[in-house]
Amino acid sequence: MDLKPTKPLSGFIELLPAQQRCFDECARRMLNVLRDCGFSMLDLPAIERAEVLTDKDNWDEIETQMFLFQYGDTKMGLRYDGTVGLSRYVAGHLNDLVFPFRASQFSKRYRGERRQRGRYREFYQMDMDIMGINTLSTNYDAEIISVIQRTLNSVSEFIGENYVRIGSRPFWDALFNWLDMTAEQKKAVFVLIDKKDKMEPSEFVAGIADTLENPEKEQAIHSVFENGYAGLQNKTDALDAAITEINDFMRTLDFMGVKNARIDLSVTRGLAYYTGLVFEFGLTDYPELGTAAGGGRYADLVGKFSKTKIIGVGAAIGFSRIFVALMEMGKIDLSQFESATDVAVLVMGDDNLPYAMSVLNTLRDEKIPSVAFLDTDKKFKSQIEYSDKILAKYSMIIGEDEVKNNVVAVKDMKSGNQQTLSLSDAIKLVQKDA
Amino acid sequence: MDLKPTKPLSGFIELLPAQQRCFDECARRMLNVLRDCGFSMLDLPAIERAEVLTDKDNWDEIETQMFLFQYGDTKMGLRYDGTVGLSRYVAGHLNDLVFPFRASQFSKRYRGERRQRGRYREFYQMDMDIMGINTLSTNYDAEIISVIQRTLNSVSEFIGENYVRIGSRPFWDALFNWLDMTAEQKKAVFVLIDKKDKMEPSEFVAGIADTLENPEKEQAIHSVFENGYAGLQNKTDALDAAITEINDFMRTLDFMGVKNARIDLSVTRGLAYYTGLVFEFGLTDYPELGTAAGGGRYADLVGKFSKTKIIGVGAAIGFSRIFVALMEMGKIDLSQFESATDVAVLVMGDDNLPYAMSVLNTLRDEKIPSVAFLDTDKKFKSQIEYSDKILAKYSMIIGEDEVKNNVVAVKDMKSGNQQTLSLSDAIKLVQKDA
């Protein structure tokens, strides 16, 4: 019989135990921050009805990247982000939730796209959203950014420092209107701005020229990237409002304690549902990772599910994107995660098992990470080798003498020193070292 | 435009925030037990190649319950259990892992079956497996049972006490051989025994009679359920070995500290890969939930993926099955999970926002679960209502006076008492109460 393949499907992540411990520890810290910031964790289905996932008008680009399938008569698919399920959930539980509602999700999402570095077909994102009925101050946008920075800072020993760039959809809308652009031109220019970072400068200039065919208008666009919005004040009320919003927002970020925030109007977050301020986090030490987290404000989150108007501000941290990529790049020191065990109990023969098991149970009752080597017929050498390989800090060796004298032989695996102690003294030794 | 449906697909679980907090807390406690018992957490892909998931010879029954789909040229599907992915992973990482290898998975699995109470199409199971190369003492089987009991005990305030029933595949093999049954009869009788608990007694008797057509042999089967294996000793070496194994095992369980264990030879764990001792946990207070956890020993875990012989003992806890069912039955008191917030900071006007944000940041730095109500133009009444609805223990109210005097107005939401304190005294008050 042919053996089946042992590799996971291409684009699917599989970590070794030490990597997984690091991944889990980072998630634990970040989720604790989110919980302490009052975010309710939601764990929504990974499978949704196709009609919930797709909307023929806007989602063509995403649709081609979805895992869609049919089961019985029902067309369904795997979620590609956290927002679509959140919208459905919030619309279905308007009376069960208190608004403004802070929600967080840490879950796997699925995209059928081909694999590139840092792009996976199954990956974790960590979302946070704040939603209000009919009204939601932009102060919440600033809070989301502050909370993301707190979560990233909780794992700074692994990922270093972060920064955030702030963009504005209303600014571009107002500028495009002032420039009297057609709907077609607006869309085309917006796509170019969104992709600007990934284009050659000359390519961007040519794209804008081809679209606008008007040197003055073209220059107005370019000047935003050269000079910011200086010189665009007092043109239209909408432009002034957008500029005031950005300025006020930067001040709010400042007294919320957000560090390394700057305005960058090339940040647009693509064509999807955002309607207000938008933002992207990057990691200072790893520009090659691109966006570590991104989000923004949406004026109508649940419109497809309910007539109630829910305004939201939300963001997603590219959790797998960050941590798996950094591990693959060898940028995360995993040494503290290599060992998961403080004590290995070694048992010299089945006769000594009852005593050895009472030792193991006592260690576990004391919450000392511990295992036992239970193939008791194996020689001492094999057993101590096992203890060495799992990087246990101590071995507790149980033979006939230890049982008779109600003690344990404790070997410090680093120094090689061995001493005979009562179990309670042995536990004190291990705990002192923890 | 028609509104889209807000309910999840049938058979998919969706919890409210307080339920989710309870669910997450139970998972947290149980996973901590597993980690302290030396199990490495694995987070494997939810999607596998179809050829990995299915094996035409044995898996017909499971196959009809699978979510299978095609993406590009690749046939794939969602995992229905944790074992198939674990087998592939272990076979692919034989040189990266230390054996005996203790692995645990807590992940979503998928079955296409129709919904019944406590049966879901997407559900969590918590697995634990111990695997050895070529050899693995049955002491590990006892350890797995001990570890499962530890995990269940860590949440006993929610699920009550548990018990475990021990069965033996070798016992039935040996008995069937002694009774000189055909391969066909063996399989048919085994299926009947496996389903015995769900059948009327008369139905079982009739099924055995139809299969064996031999009153003496039929009686031999029935007598096992009436008298256990008493009277079956000294018939064949294989029967004696199976009986000795069970007796020894019960003693090992005893000195491992396992409570409420008993032999029950009707426990067989179906037709799947088990080849040795098998076991099922139930919850003493909730017999209607059926099996809370189950598992057993398999002689050849990775045979489809590798020529290395891996012997394993493993089990799965029906995590969603237990906790979602108990919540649906109203058996879990969620009161301690209704509130996630100690302090709500209420801000009377945007002018007071800088000071209010420094208060919020200080609370969050102190890891006091806290939120702020940031629609600062809302009247005090709306703001305090919000604080009341989210069941915050305290409100810290920030108005002009508080900013001027560098203090906070702290309202105890239960007693209604309000006092003006320095922030550090306010923090002490909240922490004292936590």
Short mmCIF file of C-alpha atoms in Angstrom, two decimals, chain B residues 6 22 45 58 113 123 137 159 226 279-280 300 337 402 422 429:
data_model
loop_
_atom_site.label_atom_id
_atom_site.label_comp_id
_atom_site.label_asym_id
_atom_site.label_seq_id
_atom_site.Cartn_x
_atom_site.Cartn_y
_atom_site.Cartn_z
CA THR B 6 -29.17 36.42 10.93
CA CYS B 22 -17.95 30.52 30.80
CA PRO B 45 -5.12 22.56 9.92
CA ASN B 58 -13.14 1.44 6.66
CA GLU B 113 -24.82 14.95 10.12
CA PHE B 123 -17.95 21.47 17.61
CA SER B 137 3.16 0.48 28.54
CA ILE B 159 -20.30 19.81 35.51
CA GLU B 226 -24.79 -10.52 33.78
CA PHE B 279 -12.92 3.69 28.17
CA GLU B 280 -15.77 6.16 28.43
CA ASP B 300 -0.78 1.30 14.80
CA PHE B 337 -19.83 35.54 33.90
CA GLU B 402 -12.84 66.18 38.82
CA SER B 422 -7.73 60.48 44.30
CA LEU B 429 -10.91 50.56 46.47
#
